[in-house]
Amino acid sequence: KGIRQTDFLPIVMIKDPITWMASMCRHSYEARWRHYPQHCPNLVPNKYDKGPKGQTPTQKTMKVKVKFATQHIGKEPIPDKKNRTFVEYDSLVELWNVWYGDWYDVVEFPRLMVRFEDLMFHAEDTVTQVCECGGGTMRSWFRYVEDSAKGQYGPHAGSAGFLASLVTYGNSTLRMEGILTDEKDVAYARQHLDTDLMDIFGYAPI
């Protein structure tokens, strides 16, 4: 309260949608959807996506709800009984498209979008450019954190450290390994991912 929101410089980190979906399966944060280890990312329901009473899924996609706010303000979506505002998406793919697409389209105020992969492989150079863009000055030393910067507790339990992440994200042949293992999920992603946005940020098509 009392702080001008336009005085901030939002910095949005974008990630390859394939590996982003895999990360969401491990740590879903405020996104809520039914998913199981046997099938995640799950864009199109299959035999593993049964409901709490064992019913076979009938919907065409696995819809995702995301909690964005704790109070209802103005024309925001109507909150639920506990006054939590949720927005529904047709799938994880639509969430990636809309979330990053909306940030890319922002023209009302300055914002930065930084690729996760650039922070991973060109950390010092990327952070230096971000710092200078915000009017700051980098210190003379730069230190890499080898353990998970997120910690190993709560929602971040099991997060990969720096070296493990280098191995995972540095090998393009591992990009799809263990991710989108169902052919229907692959077909859905190919058809619905925002290929223009992927091309802008240098992400290869599926």
Short mmCIF file of C-alpha atoms in Angstrom, two decimals:
data_model
loop_
_atom_site.label_atom_id
_atom_site.label_comp_id
_atom_site.label_asym_id
_atom_site.label_seq_id
_atom_site.Cartn_x
_atom_site.Cartn_y
_atom_site.Cartn_z
CA LYS A 1 0.00 0.00 0.00
CA GLY A 2 1.31 3.42 -0.90
CA ILE A 3 3.94 2.05 -3.31
CA ARG A 4 3.70 2.96 -6.98
CA GLN A 5 3.62 -0.33 -8.84
CA THR A 6 4.94 1.34 -11.99
CA ASP A 7 8.17 2.20 -10.13
CA PHE A 8 9.20 -1.46 -10.27
CA LEU A 9 11.06 -3.23 -13.07
CA PRO A 10 9.46 -6.67 -13.42
CA ILE A 11 11.93 -9.37 -14.47
CA VAL A 12 10.22 -12.45 -15.86
CA MET A 13 12.13 -15.68 -16.33
CA ILE A 14 10.89 -17.78 -19.24
CA LYS A 15 11.76 -21.42 -19.76
CA ASP A 16 11.53 -23.96 -22.60
CA PRO A 17 7.88 -25.11 -22.39
CA ILE A 18 8.89 -28.78 -22.47
CA THR A 19 11.21 -28.63 -19.49
CA TRP A 20 8.93 -26.07 -17.82
CA MET A 21 6.05 -28.54 -17.85
CA ALA A 22 8.29 -31.22 -16.35
CA SER A 23 9.31 -28.76 -13.61
CA MET A 24 5.65 -27.98 -12.90
CA CYS A 25 5.00 -31.68 -12.39
CA ARG A 26 7.66 -31.70 -9.65
CA HIS A 27 6.75 -28.35 -8.08
CA SER A 28 3.34 -27.06 -9.11
CA TYR A 29 3.32 -23.99 -6.81
CA GLU A 30 -0.14 -22.36 -7.07
CA ALA A 31 -1.23 -24.39 -10.11
CA ARG A 32 -3.76 -27.09 -9.29
CA TRP A 33 -4.69 -29.99 -11.53
CA ARG A 34 -5.02 -33.74 -11.17
CA HIS A 35 -1.75 -35.43 -12.07
CA TYR A 36 0.13 -38.56 -11.12
CA PRO A 37 3.77 -39.69 -11.49
CA GLN A 38 2.73 -42.22 -14.16
CA HIS A 39 1.44 -39.43 -16.43
CA CYS A 40 2.79 -35.92 -16.10
CA PRO A 41 2.88 -33.61 -17.96
CA ASN A 42 -0.64 -34.75 -18.73
CA LEU A 43 -2.21 -32.59 -21.41
CA VAL A 44 -4.74 -35.11 -22.71
CA PRO A 45 -6.21 -37.48 -20.10
CA ASN A 46 -5.46 -41.18 -20.31
CA LYS A 47 -6.01 -44.21 -18.09
CA TYR A 48 -3.85 -42.81 -15.28
CA ASP A 49 -5.89 -39.63 -14.88
CA LYS A 50 -8.82 -41.12 -13.02
CA GLY A 51 -10.82 -39.04 -10.60
CA PRO A 52 -10.92 -39.45 -6.80
CA LYS A 53 -13.63 -42.10 -7.12
CA GLY A 54 -11.88 -43.95 -9.93
CA GLN A 55 -14.05 -42.56 -12.70
CA THR A 56 -12.64 -42.49 -16.23
CA PRO A 57 -11.83 -38.94 -17.40
CA THR A 58 -14.22 -37.57 -20.01
CA GLN A 59 -12.77 -34.09 -20.58
CA LYS A 60 -10.69 -33.45 -23.69
CA THR A 61 -7.80 -31.82 -21.80
CA MET A 62 -6.50 -31.73 -18.24
CA LYS A 63 -7.59 -28.29 -17.09
CA VAL A 64 -5.40 -26.30 -14.70
CA LYS A 65 -6.46 -23.77 -12.08
CA VAL A 66 -3.99 -21.16 -10.85
CA LYS A 67 -4.38 -19.01 -7.75
CA PHE A 68 -3.20 -15.50 -8.57
CA ALA A 69 -4.58 -13.33 -5.75
CA THR A 70 -5.89 -13.57 -2.20
CA GLN A 71 -8.56 -10.91 -2.56
CA HIS A 72 -11.14 -10.00 -5.16
CA ILE A 73 -10.41 -6.56 -6.63
CA GLY A 74 -12.36 -4.75 -9.32
CA LYS A 75 -13.09 -6.89 -12.36
CA GLU A 76 -10.88 -9.82 -11.42
CA PRO A 77 -12.39 -13.31 -11.67
CA ILE A 78 -14.88 -14.06 -8.92
CA PRO A 79 -13.07 -15.73 -6.00
CA ASP A 80 -14.21 -18.92 -4.35
CA LYS A 81 -15.79 -19.18 -0.89
CA LYS A 82 -12.41 -18.62 0.80
CA ASN A 83 -11.90 -15.43 -1.24
CA ARG A 84 -9.08 -16.89 -3.33
CA THR A 85 -8.99 -15.85 -6.97
CA PHE A 86 -8.49 -18.69 -9.43
CA VAL A 87 -8.07 -18.58 -13.19
CA GLU A 88 -8.68 -21.73 -15.24
CA TYR A 89 -6.67 -22.84 -18.28
CA ASP A 90 -7.37 -25.66 -20.70
CA SER A 91 -3.97 -27.25 -20.00
CA LEU A 92 -0.39 -26.58 -18.94
CA VAL A 93 0.26 -25.60 -22.54
CA GLU A 94 -2.33 -22.84 -22.43
CA LEU A 95 -0.94 -21.64 -19.09
CA TRP A 96 2.55 -21.31 -20.63
CA ASN A 97 1.17 -19.58 -23.72
CA VAL A 98 -0.96 -17.07 -21.84
CA TRP A 99 1.37 -16.34 -18.92
CA TYR A 100 4.46 -15.65 -20.99
CA GLY A 101 2.51 -14.27 -23.95
CA ASP A 102 0.84 -11.65 -21.74
CA TRP A 103 4.20 -10.57 -20.33
CA TYR A 104 5.70 -10.37 -23.81
CA ASP A 105 2.83 -8.15 -24.96
CA VAL A 106 3.19 -5.65 -22.11
CA VAL A 107 3.62 -2.09 -23.41
CA GLU A 108 2.28 -0.04 -20.49
CA PHE A 109 5.50 -0.23 -18.47
CA PRO A 110 9.09 -1.51 -18.83
CA ARG A 111 9.75 -5.19 -18.19
CA LEU A 112 12.53 -7.68 -18.83
CA MET A 113 12.15 -11.27 -19.94
CA VAL A 114 15.17 -13.48 -19.30
CA ARG A 115 15.61 -17.04 -20.48
CA PHE A 116 16.28 -19.60 -17.76
CA GLU A 117 18.79 -21.23 -20.08
CA ASP A 118 20.82 -18.00 -20.36
CA LEU A 119 20.98 -17.74 -16.59
CA MET A 120 22.13 -21.34 -16.52
CA PHE A 121 24.88 -21.19 -19.15
CA HIS A 122 25.79 -17.49 -19.22
CA ALA A 123 24.97 -16.50 -15.67
CA GLU A 124 27.49 -13.73 -15.04
CA ASP A 125 26.96 -11.99 -18.36
CA THR A 126 23.16 -12.25 -18.10
CA VAL A 127 23.00 -11.02 -14.51
CA THR A 128 25.36 -8.16 -15.37
CA GLN A 129 23.10 -7.00 -18.19
CA VAL A 130 20.01 -7.26 -15.98
CA CYS A 131 21.74 -5.32 -13.20
CA GLU A 132 22.84 -2.54 -15.54
CA CYS A 133 19.40 -2.36 -17.15
CA GLY A 134 17.93 -1.71 -13.72
CA GLY A 135 20.45 1.06 -13.02
CA GLY A 136 22.72 -1.02 -10.81
CA THR A 137 26.41 -1.83 -10.85
CA MET A 138 27.79 -5.36 -10.57
CA ARG A 139 30.30 -6.19 -7.88
CA SER A 140 33.77 -7.26 -8.95
CA TRP A 141 33.17 -10.89 -7.99
CA PHE A 142 30.55 -13.39 -9.06
CA ARG A 143 29.83 -16.65 -7.23
CA TYR A 144 27.97 -19.68 -8.54
CA VAL A 145 25.73 -21.57 -6.10
CA GLU A 146 26.22 -25.29 -6.70
CA ASP A 147 23.38 -26.50 -4.47
CA SER A 148 19.78 -25.76 -5.35
CA ALA A 149 19.22 -22.05 -4.81
CA LYS A 150 15.64 -22.87 -3.85
CA GLY A 151 16.60 -25.01 -0.87
CA GLN A 152 15.63 -28.59 -0.15
CA TYR A 153 12.54 -28.10 1.97
CA GLY A 154 8.84 -27.45 1.44
CA PRO A 155 7.71 -27.09 -2.18
CA HIS A 156 11.31 -27.12 -3.42
CA ALA A 157 12.31 -30.47 -1.95
CA GLY A 158 14.28 -32.46 -4.51
CA SER A 159 15.29 -29.47 -6.64
CA ALA A 160 18.36 -30.06 -8.79
CA GLY A 161 21.64 -28.34 -8.08
CA PHE A 162 23.77 -26.39 -10.56
CA LEU A 163 25.88 -29.27 -11.90
CA ALA A 164 22.92 -31.62 -12.26
CA SER A 165 21.00 -28.91 -14.10
CA LEU A 166 23.93 -28.33 -16.47
CA VAL A 167 23.86 -31.99 -17.42
CA THR A 168 20.08 -31.99 -17.91
CA TYR A 169 19.70 -28.75 -19.84
CA GLY A 170 23.02 -28.88 -21.68
CA ASN A 171 22.15 -31.96 -23.72
CA SER A 172 19.49 -31.36 -26.38
CA THR A 173 18.93 -35.10 -26.77
CA LEU A 174 17.60 -35.21 -23.20
CA ARG A 175 15.05 -32.45 -23.81
CA MET A 176 12.11 -34.83 -24.27
CA GLU A 177 13.43 -37.76 -22.22
CA GLY A 178 10.70 -38.93 -19.87
CA ILE A 179 8.53 -35.91 -20.79
CA LEU A 180 5.34 -36.07 -22.88
CA THR A 181 5.55 -39.85 -23.10
CA ASP A 182 2.01 -40.21 -24.45
CA GLU A 183 1.61 -39.66 -28.21
CA LYS A 184 -1.63 -37.73 -27.65
CA ASP A 185 0.19 -35.29 -25.37
CA VAL A 186 2.88 -34.77 -28.00
CA ALA A 187 0.29 -34.15 -30.71
CA TYR A 188 -1.60 -31.70 -28.48
CA ALA A 189 1.56 -29.79 -27.61
CA ARG A 190 2.59 -29.55 -31.27
CA GLN A 191 -0.81 -28.21 -32.21
CA HIS A 192 -1.38 -25.77 -29.35
CA LEU A 193 1.98 -24.42 -28.14
CA ASP A 194 2.57 -20.82 -29.23
CA THR A 195 5.25 -21.47 -31.85
CA ASP A 196 5.73 -17.74 -32.52
CA LEU A 197 6.61 -17.14 -28.87
CA MET A 198 8.88 -20.19 -28.86
CA ASP A 199 10.68 -18.93 -31.96
CA ILE A 200 11.16 -15.44 -30.46
CA PHE A 201 12.96 -16.95 -27.48
CA GLY A 202 14.86 -19.54 -29.50
CA TYR A 203 13.04 -22.67 -28.36
CA ALA A 204 13.00 -25.46 -30.92
CA PRO A 205 9.63 -26.86 -32.00
CA ILE A 206 8.61 -30.28 -30.79
#
